[in-house]
Amino acid sequence: MNPKEAGPTVVVEEIQRRHKDIWALRGVSLHISAGEIFGLLGPNGAGKTTLVRILATLLRPDSGRARVAGWDVVANAARVRAATGLAGQHSTVDGMLTGFENLCLIARLRGMDRRAARRTADELLDRFGLTDAGGRLVKTYSGGMRRRLDLAGSLVGSPPLIILDEPTTGLDPKSRLDTWDAVGELAAGGTTVLLTTQYLEEADRLADRITVIDHGEVVAAGTSDELKAAAGSRLAIVVGEDHQLPTAVRAAVSAGGNSPTVDRRDRRVETVVTDGQSALARALSVLQDEGVDALEVGLGRATLDDVFLGLTARPRPAVTR
């Protein structure tokens, strides 16, 4: 059976959690299928880390329930921990140990005997392209190598779920691409991946499905293509003279766009509109009425950035008692 056709690895049902007078999570529900890369997006303070901590059994929900690999995160916390690998925002490997020693240590903590731990360490070093560096102290590793070692450590014991909490924060572009390749290989091998990230390009490239949360609530869910389609279209107007930019802005606003962005160097105005061709016609009418012959006026697909910005600008709801 294709892993993605199996039952869900993660089920979250109406989870609520609050800290004093602020909702961290406010009735969040979601499910993550086996073998899926599931993207969890949201601004700082949206509730992503709180949800991750609940799934990792580090916090208890105030209400609702969550299951990982069929196990309840409260009633069966030890089972959930055995079924979960976690790689946080910051490297947790020991710089004073070698890569091999780090993986052996994690395997021993997972309950493996010495022989099984050494075999597992060798296999994971090979899988993540770190065999040649396995005998070196981790403090000599690059950021990308440390991240790959983190990912390798999260796979010790072959847990069905890997939680990656902003896994490429602080990495250079090459290391980020290497990490993306490694994450893709995890899912291809049948591992379920829950990915939280601040990099929208990362979610766009990796995630099979995406849920956006803001102020502790789910505000959108779907594939990247579905979210972009729901956001509308991106209207772009390029003019040839600086003095024509205010007219281009008025045309964008008339088209129905909110808060157009202005690139003065390229004399380009962009905004997101919801009614496509009608919006384009309104923009052209304004330009024509004011005698501006634009170099370019066109519609393009909305980006995941447009989706994110359009969904996460609401005021935070107050806690009701």
Coordinates of C-alpha atoms in Angstrom, one line a residue:
M1 CA 0.0 0.0 0.0
N2 CA 1.1 3.5 -0.8
P3 CA 1.9 5.1 2.6
K4 CA -0.2 8.1 1.7
E5 CA -3.2 5.8 1.4
A6 CA -2.9 4.5 4.9
G7 CA -4.7 6.0 7.9
P8 CA -3.7 9.4 9.4
T9 CA -0.5 9.5 11.4
V10 CA -1.7 12.6 13.3
V11 CA -5.2 13.5 14.3
V12 CA -5.9 16.8 16.2
E13 CA -9.5 17.5 17.3
E14 CA -10.6 20.8 18.7
I15 CA -7.4 21.4 20.7
Q16 CA -7.5 24.5 22.9
R17 CA -4.7 25.9 25.0
R18 CA -4.3 29.3 26.6
H19 CA -1.6 31.1 28.5
K20 CA -3.1 33.5 31.0
D21 CA -5.4 35.9 29.0
I22 CA -4.1 34.9 25.5
W23 CA -5.3 32.0 23.4
A24 CA -2.4 30.0 22.1
L25 CA -4.7 27.5 20.4
R26 CA -8.4 28.0 19.9
G27 CA -10.1 24.9 18.6
V28 CA -7.5 23.7 16.2
S29 CA -8.3 20.5 14.2
L30 CA -6.2 18.8 11.5
H31 CA -5.1 15.4 10.3
I32 CA -1.9 14.4 8.6
S33 CA -1.8 11.3 6.4
A34 CA 1.0 8.7 6.5
G35 CA 3.9 9.6 4.2
E36 CA 2.8 13.2 3.8
I37 CA 4.8 16.4 4.2
F38 CA 2.4 18.7 6.1
G39 CA 3.2 22.4 6.3
L40 CA 2.1 24.4 9.3
L41 CA 2.4 28.1 8.6
G42 CA 1.7 31.2 10.7
P43 CA 3.3 34.4 12.0
N44 CA 5.3 34.5 15.3
G45 CA 2.9 33.9 18.1
A46 CA 0.3 32.1 15.9
G47 CA 0.4 28.9 18.0
K48 CA 2.6 26.7 15.9
T49 CA 5.2 25.9 18.6
T50 CA 2.4 25.3 21.2
L51 CA 0.8 22.7 18.9
V52 CA 4.2 21.1 18.2
R53 CA 4.9 20.9 22.0
I54 CA 1.5 19.3 22.6
L55 CA 2.1 16.7 19.8
A56 CA 5.6 16.0 21.3
T57 CA 3.9 15.5 24.8
L58 CA 5.8 18.5 26.3
L59 CA 2.5 20.4 26.9
R60 CA -1.0 19.2 27.7
P61 CA -4.0 20.8 26.0
D62 CA -6.7 22.5 28.1
S63 CA -9.3 20.7 26.0
G64 CA -9.7 18.6 22.9
R65 CA -7.5 15.6 22.0
A66 CA -4.6 14.6 19.7
R67 CA -3.3 11.3 18.6
V68 CA 0.0 10.3 17.0
A69 CA 0.2 6.9 15.3
G70 CA -3.0 6.0 17.1
W71 CA -1.8 6.9 20.6
D72 CA -3.3 9.7 22.7
V73 CA -0.7 12.4 23.5
V74 CA -1.9 12.6 27.1
A75 CA -3.0 9.1 28.0
N76 CA -0.2 7.4 26.1
A77 CA 2.6 9.9 26.2
A78 CA 5.4 7.4 26.3
R79 CA 4.1 5.6 23.2
V80 CA 3.8 8.9 21.4
R81 CA 7.4 9.9 22.3
A82 CA 8.5 6.5 20.9
A83 CA 6.6 7.2 17.7
T84 CA 8.0 10.7 17.2
G85 CA 11.3 12.2 16.1
L86 CA 11.8 15.9 16.7
A87 CA 14.3 18.3 15.2
G88 CA 13.9 21.9 16.6
Q89 CA 15.0 25.3 15.3
H90 CA 18.4 25.0 16.8
S91 CA 20.9 22.2 16.5
T92 CA 20.9 19.9 19.5
V93 CA 23.8 17.7 18.6
D94 CA 26.9 17.7 20.9
G95 CA 29.8 19.6 19.2
M96 CA 32.3 17.7 21.4
L97 CA 31.3 14.3 20.1
T98 CA 31.7 13.0 16.6
G99 CA 28.8 12.5 14.3
F100 CA 29.0 8.8 14.9
E101 CA 29.1 9.2 18.6
N102 CA 26.1 11.5 18.6
L103 CA 23.9 9.0 16.7
C104 CA 25.1 6.2 18.9
L105 CA 24.2 8.2 22.0
I106 CA 20.7 8.9 20.7
A107 CA 20.2 5.2 19.8
R108 CA 21.3 4.1 23.2
L109 CA 18.8 6.6 24.8
R110 CA 16.2 5.0 22.5
G111 CA 16.9 1.7 24.2
M112 CA 19.1 0.0 21.6
D113 CA 21.9 -2.2 22.6
R114 CA 25.5 -1.2 21.7
R115 CA 25.7 -3.3 18.5
A116 CA 22.3 -2.1 17.2
A117 CA 23.2 1.5 18.1
R118 CA 26.5 1.3 16.1
R119 CA 24.7 -0.3 13.1
T120 CA 22.0 2.4 13.2
A121 CA 24.6 5.2 13.4
D122 CA 26.5 3.8 10.4
E123 CA 23.3 3.4 8.3
L124 CA 22.1 7.0 9.1
L125 CA 25.5 8.5 8.4
D126 CA 25.4 6.8 5.0
R127 CA 21.8 7.9 4.3
F128 CA 22.5 11.5 4.9
G129 CA 25.9 11.7 3.2
L130 CA 27.9 12.0 6.3
T131 CA 30.0 8.8 6.4
D132 CA 33.2 10.6 5.6
A133 CA 32.6 13.1 8.4
G134 CA 31.3 10.6 10.9
G135 CA 34.6 10.4 12.8
R136 CA 35.0 14.2 13.1
L137 CA 33.9 16.3 16.0
V138 CA 30.6 18.0 15.2
K139 CA 32.0 21.4 16.1
T140 CA 33.9 21.2 12.8
Y141 CA 30.7 20.7 10.8
S142 CA 29.1 23.3 8.6
G143 CA 25.6 24.5 9.5
G144 CA 24.1 22.2 6.7
M145 CA 26.0 19.2 8.0
R146 CA 24.8 19.8 11.6
R147 CA 21.2 20.1 10.3
R148 CA 21.6 16.8 8.4
L149 CA 22.9 15.1 11.5
D150 CA 19.9 16.5 13.4
L151 CA 17.6 15.0 10.9
A152 CA 19.5 11.7 11.1
G153 CA 19.1 11.7 14.9
S154 CA 15.4 12.3 14.6
L155 CA 15.1 9.1 12.6
V156 CA 16.8 6.8 15.1
G157 CA 14.2 4.1 15.9
S158 CA 12.4 4.7 12.6
P159 CA 9.5 6.7 14.2
P160 CA 6.5 7.1 11.9
L161 CA 6.3 10.9 12.5
I162 CA 9.1 13.5 12.2
I163 CA 8.4 17.0 13.5
L164 CA 10.7 19.6 11.9
D165 CA 10.3 23.0 13.7
E166 CA 11.7 25.6 11.3
P167 CA 14.5 23.3 10.2
T168 CA 16.4 25.7 8.0
T169 CA 16.5 28.8 10.2
G170 CA 19.9 30.4 9.9
L171 CA 21.2 28.2 7.1
D172 CA 22.9 29.5 4.0
P173 CA 21.1 28.9 0.6
K174 CA 23.2 25.8 -0.2
S175 CA 22.6 24.2 3.2
R176 CA 18.8 25.0 2.9
L177 CA 18.6 23.3 -0.5
D178 CA 20.5 20.2 0.9
T179 CA 18.0 20.1 3.8
W180 CA 15.0 20.3 1.5
D181 CA 16.4 17.3 -0.5
A182 CA 16.8 15.4 2.8
V183 CA 13.2 16.2 3.9
G184 CA 11.9 15.1 0.5
E185 CA 13.8 11.8 0.8
L186 CA 12.2 11.2 4.3
A187 CA 8.7 11.4 2.9
A188 CA 9.6 9.3 -0.2
G189 CA 10.7 6.6 2.2
G190 CA 7.2 6.6 3.9
T191 CA 8.0 8.9 6.9
T192 CA 5.3 11.4 7.8
V193 CA 6.7 15.0 8.2
L194 CA 5.2 17.9 10.1
L195 CA 7.0 21.0 9.0
T196 CA 6.7 24.4 10.6
T197 CA 8.5 27.2 8.8
Q198 CA 8.8 30.9 8.3
Y199 CA 10.0 30.4 4.7
L200 CA 7.0 30.4 2.4
E201 CA 9.2 29.1 -0.5
E202 CA 10.0 26.1 1.7
A203 CA 6.4 25.2 2.3
D204 CA 5.6 25.8 -1.3
R205 CA 8.3 23.5 -2.5
L206 CA 8.0 20.7 0.1
A207 CA 4.5 20.5 1.6
D208 CA 1.8 18.2 0.1
R209 CA -0.8 20.2 2.1
I210 CA -0.6 23.4 4.1
T211 CA -2.6 24.7 7.1
V212 CA -2.3 28.4 8.1
I213 CA -3.0 29.3 11.7
D214 CA -3.2 32.8 13.2
H215 CA -3.9 33.7 16.7
G216 CA -4.4 30.1 17.6
E217 CA -7.0 29.4 14.9
V218 CA -7.0 27.6 11.5
V219 CA -7.6 30.3 8.9
A220 CA -7.0 28.3 5.7
A221 CA -6.1 24.8 4.6
G222 CA -5.4 23.1 1.3
T223 CA -2.7 22.4 -1.2
S224 CA -0.4 25.3 -2.2
D225 CA -2.2 25.5 -5.5
E226 CA -5.6 25.6 -3.8
L227 CA -4.5 28.4 -1.4
K228 CA -3.1 30.5 -4.2
A229 CA -6.2 30.1 -6.4
A230 CA -8.4 31.2 -3.4
A231 CA -6.2 34.3 -2.9
G232 CA -7.0 35.7 -6.4
S233 CA -4.6 37.1 -9.0
R234 CA -1.6 39.4 -8.9
L235 CA -2.1 42.5 -11.0
A236 CA 1.1 44.2 -12.2
I237 CA 1.4 47.6 -13.8
V238 CA 4.7 48.9 -15.2
V239 CA 5.1 52.5 -16.3
G240 CA 7.9 54.3 -18.2
E241 CA 8.1 57.6 -16.1
D242 CA 8.4 58.3 -12.4
H243 CA 5.6 60.8 -12.5
Q244 CA 3.2 58.1 -13.8
L245 CA 3.6 56.0 -10.7
P246 CA 0.8 57.7 -8.7
T247 CA -1.6 57.0 -11.6
A248 CA -0.5 53.4 -11.6
V249 CA -1.2 53.2 -7.9
R250 CA -4.7 54.7 -8.4
A251 CA -5.3 52.2 -11.2
A252 CA -4.3 49.3 -8.9
V253 CA -6.6 50.6 -6.1
S254 CA -9.5 51.1 -8.5
A255 CA -9.0 47.5 -9.7
G256 CA -9.8 46.3 -6.1
G257 CA -6.3 45.8 -4.8
N258 CA -5.4 46.5 -1.2
S259 CA -2.2 48.2 -0.2
P260 CA -0.4 48.0 -3.6
T261 CA 3.4 47.5 -3.5
V262 CA 5.5 50.0 -5.4
D263 CA 9.0 49.3 -6.8
R264 CA 10.2 52.7 -7.7
R265 CA 13.4 51.5 -9.4
D266 CA 11.5 49.4 -11.9
R267 CA 8.4 51.7 -11.8
R268 CA 6.3 48.7 -11.0
V269 CA 3.1 48.6 -9.0
E270 CA 1.6 45.2 -7.9
T271 CA -1.5 44.2 -5.9
V272 CA -3.7 41.2 -5.4
V273 CA -7.2 41.3 -6.9
T274 CA -10.0 38.8 -6.6
D275 CA -11.9 39.2 -9.8
G276 CA -9.2 38.9 -12.4
Q277 CA -10.3 40.1 -15.8
S278 CA -12.8 42.6 -14.4
A279 CA -10.0 44.1 -12.2
L280 CA -7.7 44.3 -15.2
A281 CA -10.4 46.2 -17.2
R282 CA -10.9 48.7 -14.3
A283 CA -7.1 49.3 -14.1
L284 CA -6.8 49.9 -17.8
S285 CA -9.8 52.3 -17.8
V286 CA -8.0 54.5 -15.1
L287 CA -4.8 54.5 -17.1
Q288 CA -6.6 55.4 -20.3
D289 CA -8.6 58.2 -18.6
E290 CA -5.4 59.8 -17.2
G291 CA -3.5 59.3 -20.5
V292 CA -0.9 56.9 -19.2
D293 CA 0.4 54.4 -21.8
A294 CA 1.8 51.7 -19.5
L295 CA 4.7 49.5 -20.6
E296 CA 3.0 46.5 -19.1
V297 CA -0.3 45.6 -17.5
G298 CA -1.0 42.0 -16.7
L299 CA -2.4 39.3 -14.4
G300 CA -0.3 36.6 -12.8
R301 CA -0.9 33.9 -10.2
A302 CA -1.0 34.9 -6.6
T303 CA 2.0 33.7 -4.5
L304 CA 2.1 31.9 -1.2
D305 CA 3.3 35.2 0.2
D306 CA 0.1 36.9 -0.9
V307 CA -1.9 34.1 0.7
F308 CA 0.0 34.4 4.0
L309 CA -0.2 38.2 4.2
G310 CA -3.9 38.2 3.3
L311 CA -4.8 35.7 6.0
T312 CA -2.7 36.8 9.0
A313 CA -3.6 40.4 9.5
R314 CA -6.5 40.0 11.9
P315 CA -6.6 41.3 15.5
R316 CA -6.1 38.7 18.2
P317 CA -9.4 37.5 19.8
A318 CA -9.7 38.0 23.6
V319 CA -10.1 35.1 26.0
T320 CA -13.8 34.8 27.1
R321 CA -14.3 33.6 30.6

